[in-house]
Coordinates of C-alpha atoms in Angstrom, one line a residue:
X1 CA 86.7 97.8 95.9
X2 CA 88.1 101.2 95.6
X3 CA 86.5 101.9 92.5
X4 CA 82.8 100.4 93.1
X5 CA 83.4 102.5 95.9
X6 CA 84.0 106.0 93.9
X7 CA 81.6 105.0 91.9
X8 CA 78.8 105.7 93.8
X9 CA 80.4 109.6 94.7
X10 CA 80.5 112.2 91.8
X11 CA 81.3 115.9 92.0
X12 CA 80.2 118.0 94.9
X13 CA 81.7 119.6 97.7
X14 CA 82.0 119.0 101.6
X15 CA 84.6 119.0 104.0
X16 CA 87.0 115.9 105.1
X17 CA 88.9 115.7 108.5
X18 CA 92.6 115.7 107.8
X19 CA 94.6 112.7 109.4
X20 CA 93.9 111.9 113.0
X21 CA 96.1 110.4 115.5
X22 CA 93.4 107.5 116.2
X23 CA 91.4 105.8 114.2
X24 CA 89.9 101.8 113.4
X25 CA 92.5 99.7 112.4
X26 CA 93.5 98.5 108.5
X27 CA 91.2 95.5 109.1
X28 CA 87.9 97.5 110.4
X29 CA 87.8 99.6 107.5
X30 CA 88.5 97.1 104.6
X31 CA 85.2 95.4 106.2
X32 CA 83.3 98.1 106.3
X33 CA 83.8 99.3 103.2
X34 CA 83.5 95.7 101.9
X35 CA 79.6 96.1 103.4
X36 CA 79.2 99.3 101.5
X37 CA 79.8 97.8 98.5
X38 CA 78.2 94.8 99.1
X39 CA 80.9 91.9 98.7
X40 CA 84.1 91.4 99.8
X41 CA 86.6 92.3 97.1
X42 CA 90.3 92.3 98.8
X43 CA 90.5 88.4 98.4
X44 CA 89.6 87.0 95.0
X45 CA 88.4 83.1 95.2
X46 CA 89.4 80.9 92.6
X47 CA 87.1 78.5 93.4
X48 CA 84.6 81.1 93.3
X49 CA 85.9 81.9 89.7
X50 CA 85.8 78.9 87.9
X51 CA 82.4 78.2 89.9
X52 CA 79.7 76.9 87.1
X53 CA 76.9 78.5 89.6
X54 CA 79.3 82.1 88.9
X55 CA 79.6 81.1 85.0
X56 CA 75.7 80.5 84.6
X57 CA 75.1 84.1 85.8
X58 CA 77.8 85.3 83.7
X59 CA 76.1 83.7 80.4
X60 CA 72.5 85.3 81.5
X61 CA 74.4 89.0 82.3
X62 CA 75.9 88.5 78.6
X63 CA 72.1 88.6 76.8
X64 CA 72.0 92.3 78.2
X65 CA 74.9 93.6 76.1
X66 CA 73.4 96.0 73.9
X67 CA 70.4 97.3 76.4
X68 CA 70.3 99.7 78.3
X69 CA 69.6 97.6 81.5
X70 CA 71.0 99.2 84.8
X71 CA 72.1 95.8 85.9
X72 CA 74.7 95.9 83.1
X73 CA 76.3 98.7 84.5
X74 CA 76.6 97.1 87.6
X75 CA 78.0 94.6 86.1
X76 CA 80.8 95.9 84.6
X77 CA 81.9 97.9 87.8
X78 CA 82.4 94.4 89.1
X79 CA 83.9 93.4 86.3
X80 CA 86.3 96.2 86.2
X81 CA 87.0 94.8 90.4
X82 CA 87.7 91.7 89.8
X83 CA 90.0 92.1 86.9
X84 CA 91.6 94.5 88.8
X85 CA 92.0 91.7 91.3
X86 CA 93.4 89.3 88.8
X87 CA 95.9 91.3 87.8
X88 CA 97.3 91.9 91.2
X89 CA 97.3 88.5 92.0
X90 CA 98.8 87.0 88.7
X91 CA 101.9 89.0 89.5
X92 CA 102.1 88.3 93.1
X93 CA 102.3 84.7 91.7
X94 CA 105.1 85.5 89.2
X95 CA 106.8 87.0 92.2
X96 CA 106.8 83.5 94.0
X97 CA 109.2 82.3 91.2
X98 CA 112.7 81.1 93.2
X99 CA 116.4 81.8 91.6
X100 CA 117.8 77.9 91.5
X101 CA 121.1 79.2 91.6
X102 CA 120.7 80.9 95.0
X103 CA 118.8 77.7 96.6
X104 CA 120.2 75.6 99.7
X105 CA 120.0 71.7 100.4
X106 CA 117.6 72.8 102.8
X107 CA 114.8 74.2 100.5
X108 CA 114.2 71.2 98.7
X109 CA 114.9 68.9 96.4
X110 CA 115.7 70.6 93.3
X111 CA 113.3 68.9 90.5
X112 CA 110.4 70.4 93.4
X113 CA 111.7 73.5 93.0
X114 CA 112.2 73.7 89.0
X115 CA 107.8 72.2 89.2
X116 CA 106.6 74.7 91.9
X117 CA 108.3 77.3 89.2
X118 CA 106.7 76.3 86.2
X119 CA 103.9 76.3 88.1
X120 CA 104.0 79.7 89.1
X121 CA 104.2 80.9 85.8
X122 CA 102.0 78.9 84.2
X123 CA 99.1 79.7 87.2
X124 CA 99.8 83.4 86.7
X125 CA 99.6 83.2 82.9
X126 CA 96.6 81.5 83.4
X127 CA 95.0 84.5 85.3
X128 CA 96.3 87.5 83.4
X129 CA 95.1 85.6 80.1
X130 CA 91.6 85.6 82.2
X131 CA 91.6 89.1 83.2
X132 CA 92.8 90.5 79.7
X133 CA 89.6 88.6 78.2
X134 CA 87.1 89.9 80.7
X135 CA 89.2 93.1 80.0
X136 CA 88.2 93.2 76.4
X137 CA 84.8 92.3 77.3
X138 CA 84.4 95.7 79.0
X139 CA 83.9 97.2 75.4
X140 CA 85.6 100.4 76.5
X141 CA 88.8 101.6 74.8
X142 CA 89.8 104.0 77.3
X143 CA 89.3 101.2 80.0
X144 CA 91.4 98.8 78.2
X145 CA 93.9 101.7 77.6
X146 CA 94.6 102.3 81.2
X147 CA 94.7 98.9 82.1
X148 CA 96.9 97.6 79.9
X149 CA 99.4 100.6 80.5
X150 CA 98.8 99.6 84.1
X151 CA 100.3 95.6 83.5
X152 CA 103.4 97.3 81.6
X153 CA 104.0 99.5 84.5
X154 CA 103.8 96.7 86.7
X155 CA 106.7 94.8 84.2
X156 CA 108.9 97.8 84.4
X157 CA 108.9 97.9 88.2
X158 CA 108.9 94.3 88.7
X159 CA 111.8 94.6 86.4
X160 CA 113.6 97.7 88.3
X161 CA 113.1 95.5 91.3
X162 CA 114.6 92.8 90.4
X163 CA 117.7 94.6 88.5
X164 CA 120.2 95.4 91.9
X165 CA 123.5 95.7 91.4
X166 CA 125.5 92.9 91.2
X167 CA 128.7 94.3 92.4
X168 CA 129.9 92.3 95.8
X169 CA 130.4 95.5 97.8
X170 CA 127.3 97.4 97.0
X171 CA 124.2 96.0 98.8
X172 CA 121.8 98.5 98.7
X173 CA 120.2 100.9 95.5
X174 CA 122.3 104.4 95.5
X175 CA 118.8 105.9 94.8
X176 CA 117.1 109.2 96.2
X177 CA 113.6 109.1 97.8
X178 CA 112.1 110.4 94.3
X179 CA 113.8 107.1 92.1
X180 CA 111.8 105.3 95.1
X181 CA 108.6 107.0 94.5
X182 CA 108.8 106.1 90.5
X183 CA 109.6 102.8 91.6
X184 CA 106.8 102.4 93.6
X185 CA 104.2 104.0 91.5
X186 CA 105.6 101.3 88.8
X187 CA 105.2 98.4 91.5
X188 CA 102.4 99.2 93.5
X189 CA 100.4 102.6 92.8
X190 CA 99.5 102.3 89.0
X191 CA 97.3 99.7 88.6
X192 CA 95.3 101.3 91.8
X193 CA 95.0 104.6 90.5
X194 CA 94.4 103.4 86.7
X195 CA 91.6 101.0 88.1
X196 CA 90.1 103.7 90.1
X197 CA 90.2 106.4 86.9
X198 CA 89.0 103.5 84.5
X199 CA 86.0 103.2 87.0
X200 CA 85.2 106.9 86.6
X201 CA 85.4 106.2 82.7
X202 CA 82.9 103.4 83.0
X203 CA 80.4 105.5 85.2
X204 CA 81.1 108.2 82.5
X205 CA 82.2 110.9 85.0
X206 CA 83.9 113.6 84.0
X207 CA 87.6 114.1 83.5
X208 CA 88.1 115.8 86.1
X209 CA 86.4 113.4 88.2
X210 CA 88.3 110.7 86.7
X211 CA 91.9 112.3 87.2
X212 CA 90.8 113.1 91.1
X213 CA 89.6 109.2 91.4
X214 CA 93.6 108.4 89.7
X215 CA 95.3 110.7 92.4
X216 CA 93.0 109.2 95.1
X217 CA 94.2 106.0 94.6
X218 CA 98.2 106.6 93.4
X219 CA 98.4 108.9 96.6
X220 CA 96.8 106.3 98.9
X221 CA 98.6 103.2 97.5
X222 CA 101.2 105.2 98.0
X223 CA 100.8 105.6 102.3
X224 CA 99.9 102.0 102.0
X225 CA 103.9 101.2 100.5
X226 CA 105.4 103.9 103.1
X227 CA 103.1 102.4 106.1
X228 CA 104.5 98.8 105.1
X229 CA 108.1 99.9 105.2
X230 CA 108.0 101.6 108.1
X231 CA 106.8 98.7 110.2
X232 CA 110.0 96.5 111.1
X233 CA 111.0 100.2 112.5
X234 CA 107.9 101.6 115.0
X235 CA 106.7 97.6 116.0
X236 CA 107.0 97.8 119.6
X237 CA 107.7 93.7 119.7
X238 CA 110.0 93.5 116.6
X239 CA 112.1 90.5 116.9
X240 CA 115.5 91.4 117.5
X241 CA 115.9 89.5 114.3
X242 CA 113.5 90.8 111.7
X243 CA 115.1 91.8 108.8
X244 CA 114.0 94.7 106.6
X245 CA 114.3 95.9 102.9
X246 CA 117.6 97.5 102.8
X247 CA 115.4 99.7 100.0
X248 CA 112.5 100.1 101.8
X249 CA 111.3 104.2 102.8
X250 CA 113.2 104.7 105.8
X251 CA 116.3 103.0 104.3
X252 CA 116.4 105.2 101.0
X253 CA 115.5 108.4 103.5
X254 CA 118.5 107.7 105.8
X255 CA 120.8 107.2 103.4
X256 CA 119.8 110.4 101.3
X257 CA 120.7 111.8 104.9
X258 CA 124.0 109.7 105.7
X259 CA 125.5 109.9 102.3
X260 CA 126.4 107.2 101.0
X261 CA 129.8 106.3 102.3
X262 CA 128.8 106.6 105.3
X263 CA 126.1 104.3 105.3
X264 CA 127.5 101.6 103.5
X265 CA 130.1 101.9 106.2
X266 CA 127.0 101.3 109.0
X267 CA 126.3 98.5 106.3
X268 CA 129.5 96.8 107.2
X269 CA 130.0 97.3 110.6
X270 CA 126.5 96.0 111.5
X271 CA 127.9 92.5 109.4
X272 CA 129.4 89.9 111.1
X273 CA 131.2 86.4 110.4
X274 CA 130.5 85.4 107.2
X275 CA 128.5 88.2 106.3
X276 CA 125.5 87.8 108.3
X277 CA 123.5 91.0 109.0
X278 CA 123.1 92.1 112.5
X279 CA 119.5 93.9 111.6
X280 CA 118.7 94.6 115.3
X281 CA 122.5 97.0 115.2
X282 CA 121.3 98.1 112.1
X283 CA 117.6 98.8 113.0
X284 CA 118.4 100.8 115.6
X285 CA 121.3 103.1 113.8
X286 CA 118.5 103.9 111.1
X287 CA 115.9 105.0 113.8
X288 CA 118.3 107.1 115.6
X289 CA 118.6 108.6 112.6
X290 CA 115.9 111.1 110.5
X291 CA 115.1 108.5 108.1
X292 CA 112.1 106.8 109.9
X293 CA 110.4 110.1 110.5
X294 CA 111.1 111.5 107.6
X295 CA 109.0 108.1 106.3
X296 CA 105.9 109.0 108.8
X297 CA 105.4 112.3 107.7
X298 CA 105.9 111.4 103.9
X299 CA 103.2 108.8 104.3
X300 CA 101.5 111.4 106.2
X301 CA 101.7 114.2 103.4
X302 CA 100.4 111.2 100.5
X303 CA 97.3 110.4 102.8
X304 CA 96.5 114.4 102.8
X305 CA 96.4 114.4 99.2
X306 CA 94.3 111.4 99.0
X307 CA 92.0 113.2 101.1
X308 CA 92.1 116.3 99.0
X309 CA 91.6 113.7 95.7
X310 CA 88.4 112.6 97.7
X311 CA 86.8 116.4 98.4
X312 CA 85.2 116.6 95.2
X313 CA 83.3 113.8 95.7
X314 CA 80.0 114.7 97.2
X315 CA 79.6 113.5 100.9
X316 CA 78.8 109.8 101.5
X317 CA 79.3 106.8 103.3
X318 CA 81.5 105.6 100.2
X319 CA 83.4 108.2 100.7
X320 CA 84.2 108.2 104.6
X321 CA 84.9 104.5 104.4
X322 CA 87.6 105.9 101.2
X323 CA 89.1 108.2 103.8
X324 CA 88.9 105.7 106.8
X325 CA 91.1 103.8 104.7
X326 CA 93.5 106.6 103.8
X327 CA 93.2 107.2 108.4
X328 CA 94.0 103.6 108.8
X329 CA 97.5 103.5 106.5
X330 CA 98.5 106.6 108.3
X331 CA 98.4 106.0 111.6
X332 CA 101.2 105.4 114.1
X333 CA 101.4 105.1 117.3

């Protein structure tokens, strides 16, 4: 969607309102923007996929490669969508994959867990293999380029992720906010941006234009991550309960502001018998701490450059739902 929707912008000037304290919520603006575009693009239907209705249209679209039919254009922006789509959720099934050796009595018969496994990898196979072949279909190197580098970025921080120490006593990353960031562009931001450039490249904007339509989306992915970490911490109604990334924004931030003796030592004193975590004690040392403002105005300063990313796009109503989106992720109340 973000691409189809920078699509329809090129370069020009015009004013946008920095951040605001108010705004529509998350859910308003992915609607509206969903109307601008003209379908809704933030949850991709299998069904809809493997339609024959959606496969029929596909086979009649295929007779205008080589013409220079507008519809083929329009085509291929969706294309570009709904690979992008793919991706994303091919490795959010991969990420459903359980560790056996960590599983309880309680989880389920084992020989269910080893299937739903196997099935998880072989579903999100399935989908990258899909969206690599529409991929080539595209018939633009540089598109294929930046995609592809965008699945091996999501490897390597899937891969970071899931590489934590294994010593008994350390339970958190000793990482800095700026080992967070590359993490997160790795995990989250590059496919975003690389999808949003790689629409530029298929409208055949400029370069310019293509590296601002990169930094809007790595910069707003970006307050998207920081927004999602930051909620077990400004909820007003949190569960006394709810646990938290112990790597997550504010985490990373306090720590860099603790040191880190000192905060595994909040670590331990917020555990009790048997090692349970007492997240409410520890919830509430991190937010009396500068960690969890530090966070807000972090994802405060990515939403600003998003916005500057977006000025060079000519006024539109693409591009006021774009920096609705970027008011809606940075928002807190």
């Amino acid at each position: 969607m973000w691409g189809a929707l920078l699509r329809r912008g090129g370069r020009g000037a015009g004013g946008l309102r920095r951040l605001a304290s108010s705004g529509p919520p998350w859910s308003q603006v992915v609607s509206e923007a969903e109307k601008i575009v003209g379908y809704p693009t933030s949850f991709m239907s299998l069904r809809c996929l493997l339609s024959d209705e959606l496969s029929n249209i596909a086979m009649q679209v295929r007779k205008l490669v080589g013409t220079k039919h507008p519809l083929l254009d329009t085509a291929r922006q969706r294309s570009l969508a709904e690979i992008t789509e793919l991706i994303h959720t091919a490795f959010l099934v991969h990420r459903g994959i359980v560790n056996i050796g960590e599983l309880k009595s309680c989880d389920g018969p084992l020989k269910d867990m080893q299937f739903g496994n196997k099935m998880a990898v072989l579903s999100g196979d399935f989908l990258l293999a899909n969206a690599c072949t529409s991929l080539a279909q595209l018939q633009n190197t540089k598109v294929v380029e930046l995609i592809s580098s965008a699945i091996g970025d999501l490897v390597q921080g899937i891969y970071y992720e899931n590489s934590k120490s294994s010593e008994e006593n350390c339970l958190t990353d000793d990482i800095g906010i700026s080992t967070w960031k590359e993490q997160v562009y790795l995990s989250h931001s590059a496919l975003l941006a690389k999808s949003c450039q790689a629409a530029m490249e298929l409208a055949k904007h400029s370069a310019e234009i293509q590296d601002m339509a990169f930094q809007y989306g790595r910069h707003m992915s970006m307050s998207h991550k920081l927004h999602s970490d930051l909620q077990p911490f400004i909820k007003e109604c949190s569960s006394d309960t709810l646990s938290f990334s112990l790597n997550s924004a504010p985490v990373v931030l306090h720590q860099e502001f603790l040191g880190r003796e000192a905060w595994i030592k909040q670590i331990r004193e917020a555990q009790g018998k048997g090692n349970i975590m007492d997240y409410k004690k520890l919830r509430e040392a991190i937010k009396a701490g500068k960690g969890v403002t530090s966070a807000i105005d972090l994802c405060r300063c990515h939403g600003n450059r998003a916005l500057a990313a977006l000025e060079h796009f000519p006024p539109s109503e693409a591009r006021a739902a774009l920096a609705n989106i970027v008011c809606a992720v940075t928002r807190f109340p």
